[in-house]
Coordinates of C-alpha atoms and ligand atoms in Angstrom, one line a residue:
M153 CA -24.2 9.2 -18.5
L154 CA -21.1 10.3 -20.1
P155 CA -17.9 9.5 -18.5
T156 CA -15.9 12.2 -16.5
I157 CA -14.5 13.6 -19.7
A158 CA -14.7 12.5 -23.3
W159 CA -14.2 13.3 -26.9
Q160 CA -17.5 14.5 -28.7
E161 CA -16.3 14.8 -32.3
D162 CA -13.3 17.3 -31.8
D163 CA -14.6 18.9 -28.7
I164 CA -14.1 18.0 -25.2
V165 CA -17.1 17.3 -23.1
M166 CA -17.0 17.0 -19.1
V167 CA -19.6 16.9 -16.4
D168 CA -19.7 20.3 -14.5
Q169 CA -18.5 19.2 -11.0
R170 CA -19.5 22.5 -9.5
K171 CA -23.0 21.8 -10.0
L172 CA -23.5 18.2 -8.9
P173 CA -25.4 16.7 -7.5
A174 CA -28.0 19.2 -7.9
A175 CA -27.7 19.2 -11.6
E176 CA -26.2 16.9 -14.0
I177 CA -24.8 19.6 -16.7
Y178 CA -22.1 19.1 -19.3
V179 CA -19.6 21.7 -20.4
T180 CA -18.4 21.6 -24.0
C181 CA -14.7 23.0 -24.4
K182 CA -14.0 24.0 -28.0
S183 CA -10.4 25.6 -27.3
V184 CA -7.4 25.3 -25.1
N185 CA -8.6 28.4 -23.5
D186 CA -11.9 26.8 -22.5
V187 CA -10.0 23.6 -21.2
A188 CA -7.7 25.9 -19.2
K189 CA -10.6 27.7 -17.6
A190 CA -12.5 24.6 -16.8
I191 CA -9.6 23.2 -14.8
K192 CA -9.1 26.6 -13.0
T193 CA -12.8 27.2 -12.1
M194 CA -13.0 23.3 -11.2
V195 CA -15.5 22.2 -13.9
I196 CA -13.2 19.5 -13.7
R197 CA -11.0 18.6 -10.7
G198 CA -8.9 15.8 -9.0
A199 CA -5.4 15.7 -9.7
P200 CA -5.4 12.6 -12.3
A201 CA -8.5 14.2 -14.0
I202 CA -6.7 17.6 -14.3
G203 CA -3.9 15.7 -16.0
V204 CA -5.9 13.9 -18.4
C205 CA -7.9 17.2 -19.2
A206 CA -4.7 19.0 -19.7
A207 CA -3.3 16.3 -22.2
M208 CA -6.7 16.4 -24.1
G209 CA -6.7 20.1 -24.2
L210 CA -3.2 20.1 -25.9
A211 CA -4.6 17.6 -28.4
L212 CA -7.5 20.0 -28.8
G213 CA -5.4 23.0 -29.4
A214 CA -3.4 21.3 -31.9
A215 CA -6.5 20.2 -33.7
R216 CA -7.8 23.6 -33.9
S217 CA -4.5 25.3 -34.9
K218 CA -4.7 27.3 -38.2
A219 CA -0.8 27.0 -38.3
T220 CA 0.5 26.1 -41.8
G221 CA 3.9 25.4 -40.8
T222 CA 5.7 23.4 -38.0
K223 CA 7.5 26.5 -36.8
Q224 CA 4.1 28.4 -35.9
F225 CA 2.6 25.2 -34.8
T226 CA 5.4 24.6 -32.2
T227 CA 5.3 28.0 -30.9
E228 CA 1.4 27.6 -30.4
F229 CA 1.9 24.3 -28.6
Q230 CA 4.6 25.7 -26.2
R231 CA 2.2 28.5 -25.2
N232 CA -0.7 26.1 -24.8
C233 CA 1.6 24.1 -22.5
E234 CA 2.3 27.3 -20.5
L235 CA -1.4 28.3 -20.3
L236 CA -2.3 24.8 -18.8
A237 CA 0.5 24.7 -16.4
A238 CA -0.5 28.0 -14.8
T239 CA -4.2 26.7 -14.0
R240 CA -3.6 24.9 -10.5
P241 CA -0.3 24.4 -8.9
T242 CA -0.5 21.4 -6.5
A243 CA -1.5 18.4 -8.6
V244 CA 1.7 17.2 -10.1
N245 CA -0.4 15.0 -12.5
L246 CA -0.9 18.2 -14.4
F247 CA 2.8 18.7 -15.1
W248 CA 3.4 15.2 -15.6
A249 CA 0.8 15.0 -18.3
I250 CA 2.2 18.2 -19.9
E251 CA 5.6 16.7 -19.8
R252 CA 4.5 13.5 -21.6
M253 CA 2.7 15.5 -24.4
K254 CA 5.8 17.6 -24.7
Q255 CA 7.7 14.2 -25.1
A256 CA 5.4 13.0 -27.8
F257 CA 5.7 16.3 -29.5
S258 CA 9.5 16.3 -29.4
A259 CA 9.5 12.5 -30.9
G260 CA 7.3 13.8 -33.7
A261 CA 9.3 16.9 -34.5
L262 CA 12.5 14.8 -34.4
A263 CA 11.0 12.6 -37.0
G264 CA 10.3 15.5 -39.2
E265 CA 6.4 15.0 -39.0
S266 CA 3.9 17.6 -40.5
V267 CA 1.5 19.6 -38.7
A268 CA -1.4 16.8 -39.3
Q269 CA 1.0 14.0 -38.3
L270 CA 1.9 16.0 -35.1
T271 CA -1.6 16.6 -34.5
A272 CA -2.6 12.9 -34.9
R273 CA 0.3 12.1 -32.5
L274 CA -0.9 14.5 -29.7
R275 CA -4.4 13.0 -29.9
A276 CA -2.9 9.4 -29.6
A277 CA -0.7 10.5 -26.7
A278 CA -3.6 12.2 -24.9
D279 CA -6.0 9.1 -25.5
R280 CA -3.2 6.9 -24.0
I281 CA -2.9 9.1 -20.9
H282 CA -6.6 8.7 -20.5
D283 CA -6.8 5.1 -20.9
D284 CA -3.7 4.5 -18.7
D285 CA -5.3 6.5 -16.0
V286 CA -8.4 4.2 -15.9
A287 CA -6.2 1.0 -16.0
S288 CA -4.2 2.5 -13.2
C289 CA -7.3 3.1 -11.1
R290 CA -8.4 -0.4 -11.8
A291 CA -5.2 -1.8 -10.5
I292 CA -5.1 0.5 -7.5
G293 CA -8.6 -1.0 -6.6
A294 CA -7.4 -4.5 -6.8
Y295 CA -4.2 -3.9 -4.7
G296 CA -6.2 -2.0 -2.2
A297 CA -9.2 -4.5 -1.9
A298 CA -6.6 -7.0 -0.4
L299 CA -6.1 -4.4 2.5
V300 CA -9.8 -4.2 3.2
P301 CA -11.1 -6.6 6.1
E302 CA -14.2 -8.6 5.3
V303 CA -16.3 -6.1 7.2
A304 CA -15.1 -2.6 7.0
N305 CA -16.3 1.0 7.8
I306 CA -14.2 3.2 5.7
L307 CA -13.8 6.8 6.0
T308 CA -12.6 9.0 2.9
H309 CA -12.0 12.8 2.6
C310 CA -12.7 14.9 -0.5
N311 CA -13.6 13.2 -3.9
A312 CA -10.9 10.6 -5.3
G313 CA -13.4 8.8 -7.4
A314 CA -14.4 8.5 -11.1
L315 CA -15.1 12.0 -11.2
A316 CA -11.5 12.9 -10.1
T317 CA -9.9 10.5 -12.6
A318 CA -10.5 9.4 -16.2
G319 CA -12.7 6.7 -14.3
Y320 CA -13.2 4.3 -11.3
G321 CA -11.3 6.2 -9.1
T322 CA -8.2 6.0 -6.7
A323 CA -9.5 5.9 -3.0
L324 CA -13.0 5.3 -4.3
G325 CA -11.2 2.7 -6.5
V326 CA -10.0 0.9 -3.5
I327 CA -13.7 1.0 -2.1
R328 CA -15.0 -0.4 -5.5
G329 CA -12.4 -3.0 -5.7
A330 CA -13.3 -4.2 -2.1
V331 CA -17.0 -4.2 -2.9
E332 CA -16.3 -6.1 -6.2
A333 CA -14.1 -8.7 -4.1
G334 CA -17.3 -9.2 -1.8
R335 CA -16.2 -7.1 1.2
K336 CA -19.1 -5.6 3.2
V337 CA -18.3 -2.0 3.1
K338 CA -19.9 1.2 4.4
V339 CA -18.5 4.6 3.8
L340 CA -18.2 7.5 5.7
A341 CA -17.7 10.7 3.5
D342 CA -16.3 13.7 4.9
E343 CA -18.2 16.7 3.6
T344 CA -14.9 18.4 2.8
R345 CA -15.4 22.1 3.5
P346 CA -15.1 24.5 1.7
F347 CA -15.9 23.0 -1.7
L348 CA -18.0 20.0 -0.5
Q349 CA -16.4 17.4 -2.9
G350 CA -17.2 14.7 -0.3
A351 CA -20.9 15.8 0.3
R352 CA -21.6 16.4 -3.2
L353 CA -19.4 14.3 -5.4
T354 CA -18.2 11.3 -3.2
A355 CA -21.7 10.8 -2.1
W356 CA -23.1 11.0 -5.5
E357 CA -21.0 8.5 -7.0
L358 CA -21.2 6.1 -4.2
V359 CA -25.0 6.3 -4.0
K360 CA -25.3 5.7 -7.8
D361 CA -23.2 2.4 -7.2
G362 CA -25.4 1.3 -4.4
I363 CA -22.7 1.5 -2.0
D364 CA -23.8 2.3 1.8
T365 CA -22.6 5.9 2.3
T366 CA -23.0 8.3 5.3
V367 CA -22.1 11.9 5.0
I368 CA -20.5 13.6 8.0
T369 CA -19.2 17.1 8.5
D370 CA -15.4 17.2 8.7
N371 CA -15.3 18.0 12.5
M372 CA -17.3 14.5 13.2
A373 CA -14.4 12.4 12.1
G374 CA -12.7 12.3 15.4
A375 CA -15.7 11.2 17.4
M376 CA -16.5 8.5 14.6
M377 CA -13.1 7.1 15.4
R378 CA -13.0 7.3 19.1
T379 CA -16.5 5.5 19.2
G380 CA -15.0 2.5 16.9
Q381 CA -17.1 3.6 13.9
V382 CA -13.9 3.7 11.4
D383 CA -11.8 0.5 10.5
L384 CA -9.5 2.3 8.1
V385 CA -9.2 5.6 6.2
V386 CA -8.3 6.0 2.5
V387 CA -7.8 9.1 0.5
G388 CA -6.3 10.3 -2.7
A389 CA -3.3 12.6 -3.3
D390 CA -2.2 15.6 -5.2
R391 CA 1.3 15.1 -5.0
I392 CA 3.4 12.7 -3.1
A393 CA 7.0 13.5 -2.3
A394 CA 9.9 11.2 -2.4
N395 CA 9.7 10.5 1.3
G396 CA 6.0 9.9 1.1
D397 CA 4.7 13.4 2.5
T398 CA 1.5 13.6 0.9
A399 CA -0.4 16.8 -0.2
N400 CA -4.1 16.2 -0.6
K401 CA -7.3 18.1 0.0
I402 CA -7.3 20.5 3.1
G403 CA -8.3 18.6 6.1
T404 CA -6.6 15.3 5.1
Y405 CA -3.7 16.0 7.7
S406 CA -6.3 16.3 10.7
V407 CA -7.8 13.1 9.5
A408 CA -4.4 11.2 9.4
V409 CA -3.4 12.5 12.9
L410 CA -6.8 11.3 14.3
A411 CA -6.3 7.9 12.6
K412 CA -2.8 7.6 14.2
E413 CA -4.2 8.4 17.6
H414 CA -6.7 5.7 17.2
G415 CA -4.7 3.0 15.9
I416 CA -6.6 3.1 12.5
P417 CA -4.7 2.4 9.1
F418 CA -4.4 5.5 7.1
Y419 CA -4.0 4.7 3.2
V420 CA -3.1 6.9 0.4
A421 CA -4.3 5.7 -3.0
A422 CA -2.7 7.3 -6.2
P423 CA -1.3 6.5 -9.7
W424 CA 2.3 6.7 -10.1
S425 CA 1.8 10.0 -12.0
T426 CA 1.2 11.6 -8.6
I427 CA 4.4 10.6 -7.2
D428 CA 7.0 13.3 -7.4
L429 CA 10.4 11.9 -6.8
S430 CA 12.0 15.1 -7.7
T431 CA 10.3 16.8 -4.4
K432 CA 12.3 15.6 -1.5
D433 CA 9.6 16.2 1.0
G434 CA 6.2 18.0 1.7
D435 CA 7.9 21.4 2.4
G436 CA 8.6 21.4 -1.3
I437 CA 5.0 21.0 -2.5
P438 CA 3.4 24.3 -3.5
I439 CA 0.1 24.8 -1.9
E440 CA -2.6 26.6 -3.9
E441 CA -4.6 29.3 -2.0
R442 CA -8.1 29.7 -3.6
N443 CA -10.6 32.3 -3.8
A444 CA -11.9 33.7 -0.1
R445 CA -15.3 33.5 -1.6
E446 CA -15.3 29.6 -1.4
V447 CA -14.9 29.8 2.4
T448 CA -17.3 33.0 3.1
H449 CA -20.0 31.7 1.1
V450 CA -22.3 28.6 0.1
G451 CA -23.7 29.3 -3.3
N452 CA -25.0 32.8 -3.0
T453 CA -25.5 32.6 0.7
Q454 CA -22.8 34.6 2.7
L455 CA -21.7 32.9 6.0
A456 CA -18.9 35.1 7.2
P457 CA -19.0 38.9 7.7
E458 CA -17.4 41.6 5.5
G459 CA -14.1 42.5 7.0
A460 CA -13.1 39.3 8.5
H461 CA -9.7 38.0 7.0
V462 CA -10.2 34.6 5.2
R463 CA -7.7 31.9 4.4
N464 CA -8.3 29.2 2.0
P465 CA -5.4 26.9 1.4
S466 CA -6.9 24.1 -0.7
F467 CA -4.4 21.4 0.5
D468 CA -2.2 20.5 3.3
V469 CA 0.6 18.2 3.7
T470 CA 0.5 14.8 5.6
P471 CA 4.0 13.9 6.8
N472 CA 4.7 10.2 6.0
K473 CA 4.7 9.2 9.7
Y474 CA 1.1 9.1 9.4
V475 CA 0.7 7.2 6.2
T476 CA 0.4 3.3 6.7
A477 CA 1.0 2.6 2.9
I478 CA 0.6 4.0 -0.6
I479 CA -1.5 2.1 -2.9
T480 CA -0.5 2.5 -6.5
E481 CA -0.7 0.6 -9.8
R482 CA 2.6 -0.7 -9.2
G483 CA 1.5 -2.2 -5.9
V484 CA 1.7 -1.2 -2.3
F485 CA 4.5 0.8 -0.9
R486 CA 5.3 0.7 2.7
P487 CA 7.6 2.9 4.9
P488 CA 10.3 4.0 4.9
F489 CA 9.0 5.6 1.6
V490 CA 12.1 7.3 0.5
E491 CA 13.5 3.7 0.0
S492 CA 10.4 1.9 -1.3
L493 CA 9.4 4.6 -3.9
A494 CA 12.7 5.0 -5.0
A495 CA 13.2 1.1 -5.6
S496 CA 10.5 1.6 -8.2
E497 CA 12.6 4.2 -10.1
P498 CA 14.3 2.0 -12.7
A499 CA 10.7 0.8 -13.9
M500 CA 9.8 4.2 -14.3
A501 CA 12.9 5.0 -16.4
Q502 CA 12.1 1.8 -18.5
S503 CA 8.5 3.2 -19.3
A504 CA 10.0 6.4 -20.2
V505 CA 12.3 4.6 -22.5
D506 CA 9.3 2.7 -24.1
N507 CA 7.4 5.6 -24.7
Ligands
LIG61 O1 -9.3 20.7 -5.1 P1 -9.7 19.3 -5.8 O2 -11.2 18.9 -5.8 O3 -9.1 19.3 -7.2 O4 -8.9 18.4 -4.8 C1 -9.0 17.1 -5.0 C2 -8.2 16.2 -4.1 O5 -7.7 16.6 -3.3 C3 -8.1 14.6 -4.4 O6 -8.1 14.0 -3.2 C4 -6.9 14.4 -5.2 O7 -6.8 15.4 -6.2 C5 -7.0 12.9 -5.5 S1 -8.2 12.6 -6.7 C6 -7.9 11.1 -7.2

């Protein structure tokens, strides 16, 4: 099996996540327009994977450019950045990755590099973003494993797995890390209406890994908690504000409130690229509203009648008071997050200097 996203010669290949698990089909992107479409239509999804994909898309756009001079090449690069930035609004990793690519471009332009040199530089930057993401997930898995008891029933929502990252996963990274550390883990996967990332993708990944997985409908989580069948919750994130308020797949907030009511730890696992210190709190996080058809239909089967109004906010915000800890590649952050996350800022400033 190919990884979530990979180069194939100068094309980008990714598994079509809309089709899993019924079919394992691979989509080939040959242009930056193909990449933007793949992100928008959720061929590829999950905050870190979206960021990695956008970075690779910018490298692809550069490689395919017919520009003969740096002026035209720069204009095209800027246009490609705008195109990709307009695909999905909530996952901050998208904007983080585009920013990293812009920094790489600027460094090359400042050094007076040619179109060919800039193209090579963008490819190297995209590859680094890809590889760093896998390394971050592995570190998240190791930090998170330490929080998992010897025997644990773990509930997760949506898919924050290998498919949602460049590999290994964030929330599923914690689960994989715990299993690798010898914990006896059973997973409850919320199906995650309306796109069914839990039932389709999380279950697919975990079953492939031989991890005991039970799919439940979203409205079963409360009953599972009340009857003692959940020891901890771990989810991913699309954007974490400076105060720890966390945007993640719609339904995460309900799970977090239920967890608090039942005294169950609620962990958020995410790479540092998901942390947005420039957004003060959850009210500042844009929430994507997706097509009504995702709610009214399953495949070609219509569930809701014509004429009914439909809402489809794709994400919700979990206020920081429900979050027990945030697990990142830099370690485990505890409340008050506004202080603990900011304390890691000097390291971020340093890594910006290093790049
Ligand atoms: O709409 P999606 O499938 O892109 O939403 C994905 C999620 O909400 C994930 O939990 C989040 O992006 C973290 S993925 C490591």
